[in-house]
Amino acid sequence: MRDHPRLPTSAGFWRSPLRGPWFTSVLGLVLLVGITVLFVTGLVSYAAYNPGLSRVNDQTPDKGVLGFYLFAWPTDPVWLYRLTQGVHVTLGIPLIPVLLAKLWSVVPRLFTLPPARSLAHALERISLVLLVGGGLFEFTTGVLNVQLDYVFPGSFYPLHFYGAWVFFAAFVAHAALKTPTAVRAVRRRREVQSDLVSPRPAAPTVSRRGALGLVGGGSLLLFLTTVGQSLGGPFRRTALLAPHGTADPGGGPNGFQINKTAAYAGITAADTHEDAWRLVVTGRAGTVRLSRAQLLRLPQHSASLPIACVEGWSTADQWWRGVRLRDLAALVGYDGDPPDVLVESLQRHGAFRRAALRANQVADGRSLLALFVNGEELSPDHGHPARIIVPAAPGVLNTKWVARLTFGDL
């Protein structure tokens, strides 16, 4: 019964003349390089949150040995996170057509019977389930996160983090077994007999190279409609796949990307009015409370810095002006090397209402409690009356509507 030509368990059911070792191997080798880059940039991106610093930053507190790669995130170059996360997203989306084509090319093997001919074969089939399921899960959650559609259960960070480890473990095992065979198949430049080759193929409508061109063209189109969100500036207009549904920033000095508005964060004019708002700064010498007028009387410094977020978008450099974090640390007893700082926002709900910054980030002279951007006061959606801006840090660590700074070892 399983050999009936109308059943997917029959080799005769799959009649496409495109399927074969050469076609599958070319796609597999592209994914071998692409997915490896995605995994490395993903680990680097997660390290940028400095999750080893404080539990408020760590979205995967039970990661155990999986946190071995973590290191103190640097502040130079200022575009570092913009580059690493931009590569992660801008490469990941164009790989989707390659992944789907690769799955299509090997789909007959998913229906082979018996499902397990031996223990080794059973383990191989299980690894394929993890590989295929993990790949679809990682790409799907990644795309949903880029589009700010949090329809999956739980937090994106642990789901994507642990899913990546499961997927990549299966990917490494599969690559170790199949890469030598794939290289040999590509070098032959012709198909040989294989269970992927249909015993009674239909008439071809496109060549294998033509099919690869179609896949490559789809990837190129996705690249061109994605890359602008990482480049920022005028290129952002070409980023048709950039996050949608966000607030319109309008024009003028505050006219750049907004992910989280003041209304979303529950910030009202009464909270930020100059008579009500005070910045509370705490350290080993005690606590000081500063109004915005008092902050303006402190030495003011400027820095030209971008904002880059996990969704892959980034702004061009904006001109920020305000008080250096290390000068605020000096007000509460840290005249030498400043320590870590816990930053707390007026924000009433949502993730990253509190965030921690490492001492090296506090010490950098370009790390500011910003009061102005591009020569104008911060707008409410950009964090008025004061926000954090730190070179090379993920956007969520550039806390808006700052209410409290607590300096000390975290």
mmCIF file of C-alpha atoms in Angstrom:
data_model
loop_
_atom_site.group_PDB
_atom_site.id
_atom_site.type_symbol
_atom_site.label_atom_id
_atom_site.label_comp_id
_atom_site.label_asym_id
_atom_site.label_seq_id
_atom_site.Cartn_x
_atom_site.Cartn_y
_atom_site.Cartn_z
ATOM 1 C CA MET A 1 0.000 0.000 0.000
ATOM 2 C CA ARG A 2 2.835 2.384 0.789
ATOM 3 C CA ASP A 3 4.055 2.129 -2.848
ATOM 4 C CA HIS A 4 0.750 3.321 -4.261
ATOM 5 C CA PRO A 5 1.633 6.279 -6.565
ATOM 6 C CA ARG A 6 -1.098 8.429 -5.019
ATOM 7 C CA LEU A 7 0.374 8.218 -1.546
ATOM 8 C CA PRO A 8 3.273 10.431 -0.361
ATOM 9 C CA THR A 9 5.009 7.333 0.996
ATOM 10 C CA SER A 10 5.582 6.234 -2.611
ATOM 11 C CA ALA A 11 8.658 7.464 -4.468
ATOM 12 C CA GLY A 12 6.475 7.845 -7.547
ATOM 13 C CA PHE A 13 4.287 10.411 -5.785
ATOM 14 C CA TRP A 14 7.097 13.014 -5.904
ATOM 15 C CA ARG A 15 7.579 13.751 -9.593
ATOM 16 C CA SER A 16 9.454 17.042 -9.702
ATOM 17 C CA PRO A 17 12.548 16.690 -11.901
ATOM 18 C CA LEU A 18 14.289 19.365 -9.841
ATOM 19 C CA ARG A 19 14.854 17.217 -6.790
ATOM 20 C CA GLY A 20 18.210 15.566 -6.452
ATOM 21 C CA PRO A 21 21.500 15.589 -4.517
ATOM 22 C CA TRP A 22 23.035 18.493 -6.474
ATOM 23 C CA PHE A 23 20.094 20.867 -5.972
ATOM 24 C CA THR A 24 19.718 19.943 -2.301
ATOM 25 C CA SER A 25 23.462 20.194 -1.664
ATOM 26 C CA VAL A 26 23.806 23.688 -3.118
ATOM 27 C CA LEU A 27 20.996 24.937 -0.866
ATOM 28 C CA GLY A 28 22.452 23.068 2.101
ATOM 29 C CA LEU A 29 25.895 24.638 1.722
ATOM 30 C CA VAL A 30 24.368 28.133 1.532
ATOM 31 C CA LEU A 31 22.475 27.420 4.751
ATOM 32 C CA LEU A 32 25.613 25.983 6.372
ATOM 33 C CA VAL A 33 27.354 29.346 6.039
ATOM 34 C CA GLY A 34 24.294 31.522 6.637
ATOM 35 C CA ILE A 35 22.964 29.764 9.720
ATOM 36 C CA THR A 36 26.432 29.669 11.297
ATOM 37 C CA VAL A 37 26.667 33.454 10.905
ATOM 38 C CA LEU A 38 23.144 33.820 12.324
ATOM 39 C CA PHE A 39 24.019 31.747 15.379
ATOM 40 C CA VAL A 40 27.241 33.646 16.098
ATOM 41 C CA THR A 41 25.636 37.083 15.664
ATOM 42 C CA GLY A 42 22.718 35.919 17.811
ATOM 43 C CA LEU A 43 25.063 35.004 20.659
ATOM 44 C CA VAL A 44 26.892 38.301 20.261
ATOM 45 C CA SER A 45 23.596 40.181 20.277
ATOM 46 C CA TYR A 46 22.505 38.533 23.496
ATOM 47 C CA ALA A 47 25.874 39.314 25.089
ATOM 48 C CA ALA A 48 25.238 42.993 24.298
ATOM 49 C CA TYR A 49 22.554 43.007 26.995
ATOM 50 C CA ASN A 50 25.219 42.224 29.603
ATOM 51 C CA PRO A 51 22.986 39.517 31.115
ATOM 52 C CA GLY A 52 25.714 38.516 33.553
ATOM 53 C CA LEU A 53 25.548 41.970 35.152
ATOM 54 C CA SER A 54 22.200 41.891 36.872
ATOM 55 C CA ARG A 55 19.041 39.818 36.889
ATOM 56 C CA VAL A 56 17.122 42.808 35.571
ATOM 57 C CA ASN A 57 19.034 42.434 32.294
ATOM 58 C CA ASP A 58 19.100 38.645 32.170
ATOM 59 C CA GLN A 59 16.117 37.287 30.293
ATOM 60 C CA THR A 60 17.320 33.660 30.655
ATOM 61 C CA PRO A 61 18.317 33.278 34.319
ATOM 62 C CA ASP A 62 18.467 29.453 34.128
ATOM 63 C CA LYS A 63 20.799 29.285 31.130
ATOM 64 C CA GLY A 64 23.565 27.535 33.114
ATOM 65 C CA VAL A 65 26.503 26.491 30.954
ATOM 66 C CA LEU A 66 24.857 28.071 27.909
ATOM 67 C CA GLY A 67 26.058 31.435 29.215
ATOM 68 C CA PHE A 68 29.738 30.532 28.787
ATOM 69 C CA TYR A 69 30.296 33.037 25.968
ATOM 70 C CA LEU A 70 29.153 36.143 27.843
ATOM 71 C CA PHE A 71 31.561 39.045 28.187
ATOM 72 C CA ALA A 72 31.470 42.710 29.123
ATOM 73 C CA TRP A 73 29.993 44.557 26.158
ATOM 74 C CA PRO A 74 32.305 47.339 24.883
ATOM 75 C CA THR A 75 31.368 50.903 23.968
ATOM 76 C CA ASP A 76 33.604 51.040 20.884
ATOM 77 C CA PRO A 77 32.948 51.200 18.059
ATOM 78 C CA VAL A 78 29.680 53.045 18.647
ATOM 79 C CA TRP A 79 28.048 51.202 15.722
ATOM 80 C CA LEU A 80 28.935 47.723 17.045
ATOM 81 C CA TYR A 81 25.434 46.584 18.021
ATOM 82 C CA ARG A 82 24.020 48.291 14.955
ATOM 83 C CA LEU A 83 26.321 46.066 12.868
ATOM 84 C CA THR A 84 25.948 42.741 14.689
ATOM 85 C CA GLN A 85 22.175 42.852 15.064
ATOM 86 C CA GLY A 86 21.759 44.384 11.634
ATOM 87 C CA VAL A 87 23.639 41.439 10.119
ATOM 88 C CA HIS A 88 21.587 38.991 12.185
ATOM 89 C CA VAL A 89 18.234 40.292 10.958
ATOM 90 C CA THR A 90 19.246 41.375 7.461
ATOM 91 C CA LEU A 91 20.792 37.960 6.757
ATOM 92 C CA GLY A 92 18.084 35.945 8.491
ATOM 93 C CA ILE A 93 15.159 37.229 6.428
ATOM 94 C CA PRO A 94 16.775 36.619 3.000
ATOM 95 C CA LEU A 95 17.648 33.070 4.090
ATOM 96 C CA ILE A 96 13.945 32.198 4.385
ATOM 97 C CA PRO A 97 13.512 31.315 0.671
ATOM 98 C CA VAL A 98 16.648 29.154 0.847
ATOM 99 C CA LEU A 99 15.353 27.333 3.922
ATOM 100 C CA LEU A 100 11.931 26.727 2.379
ATOM 101 C CA ALA A 101 13.485 25.515 -0.878
ATOM 102 C CA LYS A 102 15.777 23.168 1.048
ATOM 103 C CA LEU A 103 12.837 21.718 2.990
ATOM 104 C CA TRP A 104 10.892 21.302 -0.265
ATOM 105 C CA SER A 105 13.828 19.510 -1.864
ATOM 106 C CA VAL A 106 13.982 16.833 0.852
ATOM 107 C CA VAL A 107 10.290 16.510 1.735
ATOM 108 C CA PRO A 108 10.017 12.964 0.239
ATOM 109 C CA ARG A 109 12.333 11.712 2.981
ATOM 110 C CA LEU A 110 9.859 12.826 5.634
ATOM 111 C CA PHE A 111 7.412 10.186 4.343
ATOM 112 C CA THR A 112 9.753 7.239 3.932
ATOM 113 C CA LEU A 113 8.663 3.974 5.518
ATOM 114 C CA PRO A 114 9.428 2.324 7.807
ATOM 115 C CA PRO A 115 10.052 5.422 9.965
ATOM 116 C CA ALA A 116 12.954 3.695 11.712
ATOM 117 C CA ARG A 117 15.003 0.827 10.291
ATOM 118 C CA SER A 118 17.380 0.690 13.231
ATOM 119 C CA LEU A 119 18.255 2.525 16.428
ATOM 120 C CA ALA A 120 20.793 4.683 14.565
ATOM 121 C CA HIS A 121 18.216 5.472 11.898
ATOM 122 C CA ALA A 122 15.643 6.345 14.565
ATOM 123 C CA LEU A 123 18.083 8.766 16.219
ATOM 124 C CA GLU A 124 18.795 10.358 12.843
ATOM 125 C CA ARG A 125 15.063 10.850 12.197
ATOM 126 C CA ILE A 126 14.616 12.418 15.638
ATOM 127 C CA SER A 127 17.491 14.806 14.937
ATOM 128 C CA LEU A 128 15.783 15.781 11.692
ATOM 129 C CA VAL A 129 12.585 16.573 13.586
ATOM 130 C CA LEU A 130 14.584 18.870 15.871
ATOM 131 C CA LEU A 131 16.385 20.373 12.869
ATOM 132 C CA VAL A 132 13.276 21.083 10.797
ATOM 133 C CA GLY A 133 11.073 22.049 13.732
ATOM 134 C CA GLY A 134 13.803 24.154 15.330
ATOM 135 C CA GLY A 135 14.583 25.944 12.076
ATOM 136 C CA LEU A 136 10.949 26.824 11.421
ATOM 137 C CA PHE A 137 10.504 27.917 15.052
ATOM 138 C CA GLU A 138 13.573 30.181 15.057
ATOM 139 C CA PHE A 139 12.809 31.849 11.751
ATOM 140 C CA THR A 140 9.125 32.282 12.603
ATOM 141 C CA THR A 141 9.709 33.826 16.041
ATOM 142 C CA GLY A 142 12.472 36.007 14.602
ATOM 143 C CA VAL A 143 10.248 37.416 11.868
ATOM 144 C CA LEU A 144 7.379 37.987 14.319
ATOM 145 C CA ASN A 145 9.740 39.844 16.653
ATOM 146 C CA VAL A 146 11.032 42.016 13.811
ATOM 147 C CA GLN A 147 7.433 42.962 13.021
ATOM 148 C CA LEU A 148 6.631 43.527 16.729
ATOM 149 C CA ASP A 149 3.927 40.828 16.589
ATOM 150 C CA TYR A 150 4.304 39.077 19.934
ATOM 151 C CA VAL A 151 1.673 36.404 19.321
ATOM 152 C CA PHE A 152 3.787 33.543 20.676
ATOM 153 C CA PRO A 153 3.343 32.387 24.286
ATOM 154 C CA GLY A 154 5.888 33.723 26.740
ATOM 155 C CA SER A 155 8.767 36.128 26.251
ATOM 156 C CA PHE A 156 10.619 36.267 22.932
ATOM 157 C CA TYR A 157 14.062 36.299 24.572
ATOM 158 C CA PRO A 158 14.068 32.890 26.325
ATOM 159 C CA LEU A 159 12.025 31.255 23.551
ATOM 160 C CA HIS A 160 14.427 32.375 20.840
ATOM 161 C CA PHE A 161 17.520 31.770 22.995
ATOM 162 C CA TYR A 162 16.776 28.177 24.018
ATOM 163 C CA GLY A 163 15.249 27.396 20.635
ATOM 164 C CA ALA A 164 18.484 28.513 18.991
ATOM 165 C CA TRP A 165 20.545 26.092 21.066
ATOM 166 C CA VAL A 166 18.261 23.154 20.284
ATOM 167 C CA PHE A 167 18.191 24.001 16.592
ATOM 168 C CA PHE A 168 21.929 24.638 16.289
ATOM 169 C CA ALA A 169 22.834 21.408 18.100
ATOM 170 C CA ALA A 170 20.745 19.448 15.576
ATOM 171 C CA PHE A 171 22.180 21.570 12.772
ATOM 172 C CA VAL A 172 25.780 20.826 13.769
ATOM 173 C CA ALA A 173 25.078 17.081 13.973
ATOM 174 C CA HIS A 174 23.375 17.138 10.566
ATOM 175 C CA ALA A 175 26.145 19.234 8.997
ATOM 176 C CA ALA A 176 28.852 16.894 10.318
ATOM 177 C CA LEU A 177 27.116 13.934 8.660
ATOM 178 C CA LYS A 178 26.040 15.541 5.396
ATOM 179 C CA THR A 179 28.601 18.228 4.484
ATOM 180 C CA PRO A 180 31.182 15.867 2.896
ATOM 181 C CA THR A 181 28.439 14.279 0.785
ATOM 182 C CA ALA A 182 27.080 17.707 -0.181
ATOM 183 C CA VAL A 183 30.513 18.947 -1.267
ATOM 184 C CA ARG A 184 31.020 15.867 -3.442
ATOM 185 C CA ALA A 185 27.571 16.285 -4.999
ATOM 186 C CA VAL A 186 28.219 19.935 -5.870
ATOM 187 C CA ARG A 187 31.630 19.154 -7.388
ATOM 188 C CA ARG A 188 30.071 16.556 -9.710
ATOM 189 C CA ARG A 189 27.812 19.298 -11.132
ATOM 190 C CA ARG A 190 25.276 16.668 -12.145
ATOM 191 C CA GLU A 191 22.662 14.584 -10.435
ATOM 192 C CA VAL A 192 23.332 10.961 -9.551
ATOM 193 C CA GLN A 193 20.908 8.271 -8.532
ATOM 194 C CA SER A 194 19.395 9.014 -5.132
ATOM 195 C CA ASP A 195 16.189 8.534 -3.193
ATOM 196 C CA LEU A 196 15.539 12.236 -3.937
ATOM 197 C CA VAL A 197 15.469 11.624 -7.694
ATOM 198 C CA SER A 198 11.985 10.708 -8.902
ATOM 199 C CA PRO A 199 11.741 7.303 -10.655
ATOM 200 C CA ARG A 200 9.208 8.798 -13.079
ATOM 201 C CA PRO A 201 9.846 12.552 -13.225
ATOM 202 C CA ALA A 202 7.403 14.928 -14.834
ATOM 203 C CA ALA A 203 8.437 17.054 -17.789
ATOM 204 C CA PRO A 204 10.687 19.915 -16.611
ATOM 205 C CA THR A 205 9.354 23.473 -16.752
ATOM 206 C CA VAL A 206 12.549 25.078 -15.404
ATOM 207 C CA SER A 207 16.141 23.944 -15.027
ATOM 208 C CA ARG A 208 17.749 23.355 -11.647
ATOM 209 C CA ARG A 209 19.941 26.412 -12.153
ATOM 210 C CA GLY A 210 16.821 28.367 -13.068
ATOM 211 C CA ALA A 211 15.184 27.213 -9.838
ATOM 212 C CA LEU A 212 18.247 28.296 -7.876
ATOM 213 C CA GLY A 213 18.050 31.657 -9.643
ATOM 214 C CA LEU A 214 14.432 31.979 -8.552
ATOM 215 C CA VAL A 215 15.370 31.231 -4.933
ATOM 216 C CA GLY A 216 18.293 33.649 -5.131
ATOM 217 C CA GLY A 217 16.077 36.330 -6.646
ATOM 218 C CA GLY A 218 13.583 35.948 -3.796
ATOM 219 C CA SER A 219 16.405 36.261 -1.275
ATOM 220 C CA LEU A 220 17.775 39.344 -3.024
ATOM 221 C CA LEU A 221 14.336 40.973 -3.016
ATOM 222 C CA LEU A 222 13.953 40.329 0.718
ATOM 223 C CA PHE A 223 17.451 41.700 1.313
ATOM 224 C CA LEU A 224 16.738 44.905 -0.582
ATOM 225 C CA THR A 225 13.462 45.454 1.280
ATOM 226 C CA THR A 226 15.082 44.780 4.674
ATOM 227 C CA VAL A 227 18.596 46.224 4.704
ATOM 228 C CA GLY A 228 17.452 49.860 4.760
ATOM 229 C CA GLN A 229 16.196 49.546 8.338
ATOM 230 C CA SER A 230 19.748 48.822 9.525
ATOM 231 C CA LEU A 231 21.389 51.493 7.386
ATOM 232 C CA GLY A 232 18.936 54.159 8.549
ATOM 233 C CA GLY A 233 18.717 57.646 7.083
ATOM 234 C CA PRO A 234 17.295 57.903 3.536
ATOM 235 C CA PHE A 235 17.708 54.126 3.026
ATOM 236 C CA ARG A 236 14.963 53.505 5.557
ATOM 237 C CA ARG A 237 12.393 54.354 2.880
ATOM 238 C CA THR A 238 13.408 51.188 1.022
ATOM 239 C CA ALA A 239 12.876 49.002 4.105
ATOM 240 C CA LEU A 240 9.394 47.758 3.278
ATOM 241 C CA LEU A 241 9.826 44.900 5.771
ATOM 242 C CA ALA A 242 10.874 47.178 8.633
ATOM 243 C CA PRO A 243 8.652 47.059 11.742
ATOM 244 C CA HIS A 244 5.208 48.500 11.022
ATOM 245 C CA GLY A 245 2.501 49.737 13.342
ATOM 246 C CA THR A 246 4.918 51.918 15.311
ATOM 247 C CA ALA A 247 4.302 55.583 16.038
ATOM 248 C CA ASP A 248 4.949 58.150 13.338
ATOM 249 C CA PRO A 249 7.916 60.196 14.620
ATOM 250 C CA GLY A 250 6.998 63.163 12.445
ATOM 251 C CA GLY A 251 9.645 65.634 11.311
ATOM 252 C CA GLY A 252 12.107 67.958 12.958
ATOM 253 C CA PRO A 253 14.913 67.161 15.406
ATOM 254 C CA ASN A 254 12.846 64.425 17.110
ATOM 255 C CA GLY A 255 11.785 62.886 13.791
ATOM 256 C CA PHE A 256 13.393 59.462 14.060
ATOM 257 C CA GLN A 257 12.192 55.937 14.861
ATOM 258 C CA ILE A 258 9.956 55.377 17.906
ATOM 259 C CA ASN A 259 9.153 51.898 19.145
ATOM 260 C CA LYS A 260 7.607 52.661 22.521
ATOM 261 C CA THR A 261 5.496 55.793 22.911
ATOM 262 C CA ALA A 262 4.869 57.707 26.119
ATOM 263 C CA ALA A 263 1.198 56.723 25.935
ATOM 264 C CA TYR A 264 2.097 53.021 25.673
ATOM 265 C CA ALA A 265 4.416 53.331 28.669
ATOM 266 C CA GLY A 266 1.736 55.104 30.716
ATOM 267 C CA ILE A 267 3.684 58.373 30.924
ATOM 268 C CA THR A 268 1.519 61.452 31.416
ATOM 269 C CA ALA A 269 2.295 65.164 31.327
ATOM 270 C CA ALA A 270 1.738 65.291 35.100
ATOM 271 C CA ASP A 271 4.565 62.743 35.587
ATOM 272 C CA THR A 272 7.098 64.768 33.631
ATOM 273 C CA HIS A 273 6.068 68.308 34.556
ATOM 274 C CA GLU A 274 8.992 70.331 35.860
ATOM 275 C CA ASP A 275 7.270 70.846 39.219
ATOM 276 C CA ALA A 276 6.755 67.104 39.736
ATOM 277 C CA TRP A 277 9.690 65.311 38.101
ATOM 278 C CA ARG A 278 12.916 64.781 39.997
ATOM 279 C CA LEU A 279 15.873 62.569 39.163
ATOM 280 C CA VAL A 280 16.883 60.527 42.212
ATOM 281 C CA VAL A 281 20.589 59.641 42.210
ATOM 282 C CA THR A 282 21.864 57.226 44.877
ATOM 283 C CA GLY A 283 25.413 56.101 45.707
ATOM 284 C CA ARG A 284 27.791 55.476 48.585
ATOM 285 C CA ALA A 285 27.719 59.170 49.619
ATOM 286 C CA GLY A 286 23.930 59.222 49.874
ATOM 287 C CA THR A 287 21.075 60.406 47.681
ATOM 288 C CA VAL A 288 20.503 63.603 45.752
ATOM 289 C CA ARG A 289 17.330 64.755 44.002
ATOM 290 C CA LEU A 290 17.745 66.907 40.922
ATOM 291 C CA SER A 291 15.179 68.873 38.969
ATOM 292 C CA ARG A 292 15.624 69.335 35.238
ATOM 293 C CA ALA A 293 16.683 72.936 35.874
ATOM 294 C CA GLN A 294 19.405 71.713 38.245
ATOM 295 C CA LEU A 295 20.571 69.159 35.660
ATOM 296 C CA LEU A 296 20.862 71.949 33.125
ATOM 297 C CA ARG A 297 23.207 73.821 35.478
ATOM 298 C CA LEU A 298 25.602 70.874 35.554
ATOM 299 C CA PRO A 299 28.333 70.628 32.874
ATOM 300 C CA GLN A 300 26.707 69.677 29.565
ATOM 301 C CA HIS A 301 28.328 67.356 27.023
ATOM 302 C CA SER A 302 27.399 66.166 23.548
ATOM 303 C CA ALA A 303 27.761 62.906 21.645
ATOM 304 C CA SER A 304 26.765 61.774 18.162
ATOM 305 C CA LEU A 305 25.312 58.277 18.545
ATOM 306 C CA PRO A 306 22.837 55.981 16.784
ATOM 307 C CA ILE A 307 20.104 53.872 18.368
ATOM 308 C CA ALA A 308 19.937 50.223 17.303
ATOM 309 C CA CYS A 309 17.323 47.694 18.433
ATOM 310 C CA VAL A 310 16.947 43.924 18.502
ATOM 311 C CA GLU A 311 14.373 44.094 15.690
ATOM 312 C CA GLY A 312 17.244 45.049 13.378
ATOM 313 C CA TRP A 313 16.351 48.697 12.801
ATOM 314 C CA SER A 314 18.684 51.535 13.646
ATOM 315 C CA THR A 315 18.761 55.288 13.281
ATOM 316 C CA ALA A 316 21.409 57.457 11.766
ATOM 317 C CA ASP A 317 23.609 59.215 14.321
ATOM 318 C CA GLN A 318 21.626 61.706 16.404
ATOM 319 C CA TRP A 319 23.253 64.615 18.240
ATOM 320 C CA TRP A 320 22.572 64.158 21.957
ATOM 321 C CA ARG A 321 23.325 66.633 24.734
ATOM 322 C CA GLY A 322 23.096 66.234 28.498
ATOM 323 C CA VAL A 323 24.998 65.262 31.644
ATOM 324 C CA ARG A 324 27.633 62.538 31.572
ATOM 325 C CA LEU A 325 26.752 59.469 33.644
ATOM 326 C CA ARG A 326 30.192 59.515 35.227
ATOM 327 C CA ASP A 327 29.574 63.099 36.429
ATOM 328 C CA LEU A 328 26.332 61.986 38.080
ATOM 329 C CA ALA A 329 28.245 59.137 39.728
ATOM 330 C CA ALA A 330 30.728 61.693 41.093
ATOM 331 C CA LEU A 331 27.841 63.567 42.762
ATOM 332 C CA VAL A 332 27.175 60.551 44.986
ATOM 333 C CA GLY A 333 30.727 59.673 45.972
ATOM 334 C CA TYR A 334 32.401 58.057 42.958
ATOM 335 C CA ASP A 335 35.093 60.545 41.989
ATOM 336 C CA GLY A 336 37.389 57.936 40.458
ATOM 337 C CA ASP A 337 36.306 55.022 38.351
ATOM 338 C CA PRO A 338 32.516 54.877 38.451
ATOM 339 C CA PRO A 339 30.705 51.613 39.233
ATOM 340 C CA ASP A 340 27.756 49.891 37.574
ATOM 341 C CA VAL A 341 24.398 51.646 37.622
ATOM 342 C CA LEU A 342 20.799 50.510 37.858
ATOM 343 C CA VAL A 343 18.516 52.754 35.784
ATOM 344 C CA GLU A 344 14.799 52.938 36.587
ATOM 345 C CA SER A 345 12.121 54.514 34.421
ATOM 346 C CA LEU A 346 8.786 56.159 35.078
ATOM 347 C CA GLN A 347 7.361 53.531 32.718
ATOM 348 C CA ARG A 348 4.505 51.686 34.415
ATOM 349 C CA HIS A 349 4.436 48.409 32.473
ATOM 350 C CA GLY A 350 6.307 46.394 29.870
ATOM 351 C CA ALA A 351 9.806 44.941 29.708
ATOM 352 C CA PHE A 352 12.987 46.833 30.588
ATOM 353 C CA ARG A 353 11.410 49.344 32.963
ATOM 354 C CA ARG A 354 14.678 48.783 34.819
ATOM 355 C CA ALA A 355 18.058 48.182 33.179
ATOM 356 C CA ALA A 356 21.641 47.889 34.333
ATOM 357 C CA LEU A 357 24.755 49.341 32.727
ATOM 358 C CA ARG A 358 28.311 48.152 33.326
ATOM 359 C CA ALA A 359 31.011 50.341 34.799
ATOM 360 C CA ASN A 360 32.791 50.637 31.436
ATOM 361 C CA GLN A 361 29.579 52.017 29.929
ATOM 362 C CA VAL A 362 29.150 54.515 32.773
ATOM 363 C CA ALA A 363 32.782 55.619 32.488
ATOM 364 C CA ASP A 364 32.606 56.372 28.769
ATOM 365 C CA GLY A 365 32.445 60.131 28.256
ATOM 366 C CA ARG A 366 29.802 59.690 25.534
ATOM 367 C CA SER A 367 27.365 57.967 27.904
ATOM 368 C CA LEU A 368 24.825 60.613 28.792
ATOM 369 C CA LEU A 369 21.671 61.338 30.656
ATOM 370 C CA ALA A 370 20.396 63.145 27.573
ATOM 371 C CA LEU A 371 18.159 66.198 27.882
ATOM 372 C CA PHE A 372 18.282 67.304 24.239
ATOM 373 C CA VAL A 373 18.516 65.685 20.827
ATOM 374 C CA ASN A 374 19.565 67.467 17.635
ATOM 375 C CA GLY A 375 19.415 70.834 19.409
ATOM 376 C CA GLU A 376 15.867 70.453 20.757
ATOM 377 C CA GLU A 377 14.344 69.171 23.987
ATOM 378 C CA LEU A 378 13.473 65.498 23.926
ATOM 379 C CA SER A 379 9.909 64.867 22.832
ATOM 380 C CA PRO A 380 7.674 62.853 25.207
ATOM 381 C CA ASP A 381 8.002 59.795 22.953
ATOM 382 C CA HIS A 382 11.789 60.061 22.975
ATOM 383 C CA GLY A 383 11.998 60.158 26.763
ATOM 384 C CA HIS A 384 11.401 63.707 28.014
ATOM 385 C CA PRO A 385 12.503 64.908 30.511
ATOM 386 C CA ALA A 386 15.628 62.723 30.422
ATOM 387 C CA ARG A 387 16.820 59.475 28.872
ATOM 388 C CA ILE A 388 19.944 57.336 28.773
ATOM 389 C CA ILE A 389 22.090 57.171 25.648
ATOM 390 C CA VAL A 390 25.113 54.841 25.636
ATOM 391 C CA PRO A 391 27.421 54.049 22.712
ATOM 392 C CA ALA A 392 27.006 50.570 21.152
ATOM 393 C CA ALA A 393 24.270 49.512 23.601
ATOM 394 C CA PRO A 394 21.007 47.841 22.475
ATOM 395 C CA GLY A 395 18.126 50.283 22.249
ATOM 396 C CA VAL A 396 16.271 48.874 25.268
ATOM 397 C CA LEU A 397 19.217 49.771 27.507
ATOM 398 C CA ASN A 398 18.922 53.424 26.447
ATOM 399 C CA THR A 399 16.165 53.863 29.015
ATOM 400 C CA LYS A 400 13.610 56.630 28.483
ATOM 401 C CA TRP A 401 11.772 58.716 31.114
ATOM 402 C CA VAL A 402 14.514 58.113 33.682
ATOM 403 C CA ALA A 403 13.422 58.505 37.304
ATOM 404 C CA ARG A 404 16.242 56.970 39.360
ATOM 405 C CA LEU A 405 19.940 56.092 39.048
ATOM 406 C CA THR A 406 21.479 53.785 41.650
ATOM 407 C CA PHE A 407 25.266 53.530 41.404
ATOM 408 C CA GLY A 408 27.154 50.608 42.957
ATOM 409 C CA ASP A 409 28.171 47.025 42.340
ATOM 410 C CA LEU A 410 25.223 45.061 40.994
#
